[in-house]
PDB file of C-alpha atoms in Angstrom:
ATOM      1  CA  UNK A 146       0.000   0.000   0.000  1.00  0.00           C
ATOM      2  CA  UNK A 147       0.978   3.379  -0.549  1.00  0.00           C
ATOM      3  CA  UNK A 148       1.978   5.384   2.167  1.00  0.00           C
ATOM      4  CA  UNK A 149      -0.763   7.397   3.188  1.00  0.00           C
ATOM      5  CA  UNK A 150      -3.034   8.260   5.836  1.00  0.00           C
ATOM      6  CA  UNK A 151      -6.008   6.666   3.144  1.00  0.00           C
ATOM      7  CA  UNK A 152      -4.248   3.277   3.128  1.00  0.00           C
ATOM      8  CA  UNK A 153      -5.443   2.680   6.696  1.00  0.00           C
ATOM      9  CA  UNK A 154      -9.256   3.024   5.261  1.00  0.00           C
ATOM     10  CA  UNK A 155      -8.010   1.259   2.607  1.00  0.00           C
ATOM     11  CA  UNK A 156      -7.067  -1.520   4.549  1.00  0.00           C
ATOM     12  CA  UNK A 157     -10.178  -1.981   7.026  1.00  0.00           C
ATOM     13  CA  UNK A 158     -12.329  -2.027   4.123  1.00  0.00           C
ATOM     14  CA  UNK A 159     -10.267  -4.710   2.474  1.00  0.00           C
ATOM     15  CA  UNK A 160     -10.203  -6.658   6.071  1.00  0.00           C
ATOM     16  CA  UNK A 161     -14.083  -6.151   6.189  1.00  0.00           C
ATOM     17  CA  UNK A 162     -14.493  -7.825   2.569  1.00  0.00           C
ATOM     18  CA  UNK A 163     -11.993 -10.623   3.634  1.00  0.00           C
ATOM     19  CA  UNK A 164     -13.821 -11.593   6.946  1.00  0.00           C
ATOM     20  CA  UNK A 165     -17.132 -10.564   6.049  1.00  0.00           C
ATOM     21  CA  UNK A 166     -19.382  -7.314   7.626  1.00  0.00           C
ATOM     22  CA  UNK A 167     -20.399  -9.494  10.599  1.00  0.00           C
ATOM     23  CA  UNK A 168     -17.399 -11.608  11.679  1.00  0.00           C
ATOM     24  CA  UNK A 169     -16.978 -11.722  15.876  1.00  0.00           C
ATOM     25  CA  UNK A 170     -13.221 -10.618  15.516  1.00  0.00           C
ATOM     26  CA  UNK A 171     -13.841  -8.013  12.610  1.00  0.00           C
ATOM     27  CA  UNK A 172     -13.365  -4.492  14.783  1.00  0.00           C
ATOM     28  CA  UNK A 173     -10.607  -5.757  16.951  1.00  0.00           C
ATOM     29  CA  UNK A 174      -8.904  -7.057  13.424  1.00  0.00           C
ATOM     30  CA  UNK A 175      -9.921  -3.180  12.193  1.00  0.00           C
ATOM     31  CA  UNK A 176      -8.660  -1.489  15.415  1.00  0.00           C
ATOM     32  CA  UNK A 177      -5.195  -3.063  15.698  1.00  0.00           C
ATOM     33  CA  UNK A 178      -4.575  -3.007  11.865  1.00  0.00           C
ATOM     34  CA  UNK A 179      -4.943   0.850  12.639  1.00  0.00           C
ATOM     35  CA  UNK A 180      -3.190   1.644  15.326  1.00  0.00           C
ATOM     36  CA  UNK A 181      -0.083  -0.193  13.463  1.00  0.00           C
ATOM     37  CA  UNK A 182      -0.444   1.442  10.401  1.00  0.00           C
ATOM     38  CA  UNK A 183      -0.785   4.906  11.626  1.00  0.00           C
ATOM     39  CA  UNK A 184       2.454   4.356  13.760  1.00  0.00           C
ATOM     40  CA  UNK A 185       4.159   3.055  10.776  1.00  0.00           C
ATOM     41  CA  UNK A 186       2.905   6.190   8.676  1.00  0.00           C
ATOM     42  CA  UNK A 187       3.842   8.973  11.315  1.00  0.00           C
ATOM     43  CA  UNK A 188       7.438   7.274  12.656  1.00  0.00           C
ATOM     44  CA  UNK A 189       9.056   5.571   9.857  1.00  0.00           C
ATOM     45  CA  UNK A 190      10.012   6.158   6.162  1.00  0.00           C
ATOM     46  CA  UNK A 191       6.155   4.754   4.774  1.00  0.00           C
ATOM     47  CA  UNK A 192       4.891   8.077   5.769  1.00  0.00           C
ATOM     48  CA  UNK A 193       7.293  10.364   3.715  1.00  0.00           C
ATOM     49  CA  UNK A 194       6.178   9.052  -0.072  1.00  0.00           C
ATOM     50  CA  UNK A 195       6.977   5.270   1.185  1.00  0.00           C
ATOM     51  CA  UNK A 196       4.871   1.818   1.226  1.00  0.00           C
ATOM     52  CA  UNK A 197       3.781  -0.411   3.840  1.00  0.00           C
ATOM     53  CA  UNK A 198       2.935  -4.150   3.236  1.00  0.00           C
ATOM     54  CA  UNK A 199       0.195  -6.089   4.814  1.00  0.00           C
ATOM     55  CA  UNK A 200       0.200  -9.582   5.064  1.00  0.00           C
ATOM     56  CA  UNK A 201      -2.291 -11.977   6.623  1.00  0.00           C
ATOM     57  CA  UNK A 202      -2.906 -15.672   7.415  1.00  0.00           C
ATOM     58  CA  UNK A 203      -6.541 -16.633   8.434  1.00  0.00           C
ATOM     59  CA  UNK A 204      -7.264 -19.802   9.560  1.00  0.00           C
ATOM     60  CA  UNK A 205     -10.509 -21.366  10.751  1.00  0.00           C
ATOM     61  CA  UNK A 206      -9.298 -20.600  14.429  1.00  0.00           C
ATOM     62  CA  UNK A 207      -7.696 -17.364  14.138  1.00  0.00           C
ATOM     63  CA  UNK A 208      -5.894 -14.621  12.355  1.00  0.00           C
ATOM     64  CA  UNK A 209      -2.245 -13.009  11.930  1.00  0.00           C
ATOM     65  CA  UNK A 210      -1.803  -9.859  11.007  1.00  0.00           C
ATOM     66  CA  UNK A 211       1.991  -8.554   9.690  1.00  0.00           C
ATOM     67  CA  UNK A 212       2.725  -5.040   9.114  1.00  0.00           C
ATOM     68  CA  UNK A 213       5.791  -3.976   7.410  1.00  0.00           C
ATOM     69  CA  UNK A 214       7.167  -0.411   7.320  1.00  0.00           C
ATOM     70  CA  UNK A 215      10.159   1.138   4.993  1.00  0.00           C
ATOM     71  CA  UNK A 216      12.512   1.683   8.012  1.00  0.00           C
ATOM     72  CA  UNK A 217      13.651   4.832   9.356  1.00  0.00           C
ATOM     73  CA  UNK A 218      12.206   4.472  13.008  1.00  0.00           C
ATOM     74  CA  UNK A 219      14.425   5.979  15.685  1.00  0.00           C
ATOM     75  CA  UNK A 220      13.078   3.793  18.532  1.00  0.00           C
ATOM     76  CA  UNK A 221      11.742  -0.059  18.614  1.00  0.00           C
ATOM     77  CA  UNK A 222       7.836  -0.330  18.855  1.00  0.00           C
ATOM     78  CA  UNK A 223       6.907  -0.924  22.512  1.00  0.00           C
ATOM     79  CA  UNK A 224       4.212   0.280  25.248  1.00  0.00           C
ATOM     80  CA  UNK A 225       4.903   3.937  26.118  1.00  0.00           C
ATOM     81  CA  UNK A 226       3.263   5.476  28.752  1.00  0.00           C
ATOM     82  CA  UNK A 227       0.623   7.665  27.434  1.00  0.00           C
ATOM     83  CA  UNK A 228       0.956  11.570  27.223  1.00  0.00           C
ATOM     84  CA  UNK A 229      -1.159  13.882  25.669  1.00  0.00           C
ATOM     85  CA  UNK A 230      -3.593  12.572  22.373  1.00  0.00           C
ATOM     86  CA  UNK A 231      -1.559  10.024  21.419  1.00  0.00           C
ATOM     87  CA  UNK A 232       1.180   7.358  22.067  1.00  0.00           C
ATOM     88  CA  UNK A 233      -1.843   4.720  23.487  1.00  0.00           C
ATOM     89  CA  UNK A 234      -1.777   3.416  19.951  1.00  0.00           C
ATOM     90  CA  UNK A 235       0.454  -0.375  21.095  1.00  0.00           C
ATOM     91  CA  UNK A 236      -1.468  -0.181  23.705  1.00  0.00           C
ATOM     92  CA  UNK A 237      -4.674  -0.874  22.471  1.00  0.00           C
ATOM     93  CA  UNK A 238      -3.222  -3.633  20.047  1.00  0.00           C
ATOM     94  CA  UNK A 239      -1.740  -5.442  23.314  1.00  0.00           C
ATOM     95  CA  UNK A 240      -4.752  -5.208  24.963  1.00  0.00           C
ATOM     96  CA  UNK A 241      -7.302  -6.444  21.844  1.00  0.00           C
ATOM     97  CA  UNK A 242      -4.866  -9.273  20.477  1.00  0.00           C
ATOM     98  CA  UNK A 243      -4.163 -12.465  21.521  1.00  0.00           C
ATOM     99  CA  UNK A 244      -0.404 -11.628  21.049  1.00  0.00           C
ATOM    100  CA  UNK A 245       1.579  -9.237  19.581  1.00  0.00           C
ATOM    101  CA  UNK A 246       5.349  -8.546  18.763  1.00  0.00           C
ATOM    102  CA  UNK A 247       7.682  -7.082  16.084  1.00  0.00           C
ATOM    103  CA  UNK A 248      10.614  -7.853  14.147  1.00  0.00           C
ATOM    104  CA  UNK A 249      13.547  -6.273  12.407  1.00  0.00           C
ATOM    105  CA  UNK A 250      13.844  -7.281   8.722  1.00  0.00           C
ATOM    106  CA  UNK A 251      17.143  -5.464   7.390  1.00  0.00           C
ATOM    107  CA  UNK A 252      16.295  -1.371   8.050  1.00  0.00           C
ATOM    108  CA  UNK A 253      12.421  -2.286   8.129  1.00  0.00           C
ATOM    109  CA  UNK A 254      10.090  -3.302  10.800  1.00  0.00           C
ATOM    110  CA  UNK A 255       7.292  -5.656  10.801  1.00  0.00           C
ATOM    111  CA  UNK A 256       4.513  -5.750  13.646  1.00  0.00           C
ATOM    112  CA  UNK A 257       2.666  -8.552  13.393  1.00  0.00           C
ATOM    113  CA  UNK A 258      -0.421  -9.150  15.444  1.00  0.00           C
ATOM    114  CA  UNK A 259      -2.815 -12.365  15.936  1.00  0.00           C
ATOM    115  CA  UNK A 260      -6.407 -12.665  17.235  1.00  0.00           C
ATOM    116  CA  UNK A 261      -8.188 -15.875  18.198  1.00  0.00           C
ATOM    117  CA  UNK A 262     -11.846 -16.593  16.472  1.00  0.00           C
ATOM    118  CA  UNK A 263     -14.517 -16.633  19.519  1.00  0.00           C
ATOM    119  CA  UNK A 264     -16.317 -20.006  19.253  1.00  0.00           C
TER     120      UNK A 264
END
């Protein structure tokens, strides 16, 4: 995807088509795919006229999310403590997901996410 703020709309609708309008783990799957996007558009490379890459693997049981940003972050993604309007972004994702993490790839990052299909 292009590296813009309308990728992350982008993206949920694509999500919503994939799992289908009324799937249990559909705004959790929306929320997290957000707040990792947005932190890969405002602190790495994939905001300033880069990409980011979304990959997923859905199985009957559950879903993983990866994320994967053109570099150029000056810290690691990790829970901050929350000042201001912002910065609760990995927050949310570690409190909606089943498990979270990230991984360096050469100069990029990729935040991957998964979530577990209610019953």
């Amino acid at each position: 995807m292009p590296g813009t703020p309308r990728a992350v709309g982008a993206v949920r609708r694509c999500f919503r088509d994939l799992l289908g309008p009324y799937h249990p783990a559909l705004d959790d799957v929306q929320l997290c795919l957000s707040e990792i996007m947005t932190n890969a558009l405002r602190h790495t490379t994939s905001g300033k006229g880069g990409h980011i890459r979304v990959e997923a693997v859905i199985s009957t049981q559950e879903i993983r999310v990866e994320i994967t940003d053109d570099g150029g972050a000056e810290t690691e993604p990790g829970i901050v403590p929350a000042r201001g309007e912002s910065g609760r972004g990995l927050t949310l994702v570690s409190q909606t997901a089943d498990d979270w993490g990230f991984e360096r790839r050469g100069d990029k990052t990729t935040v991957w996410f998964t979530i577990t299909f209610p019953r």
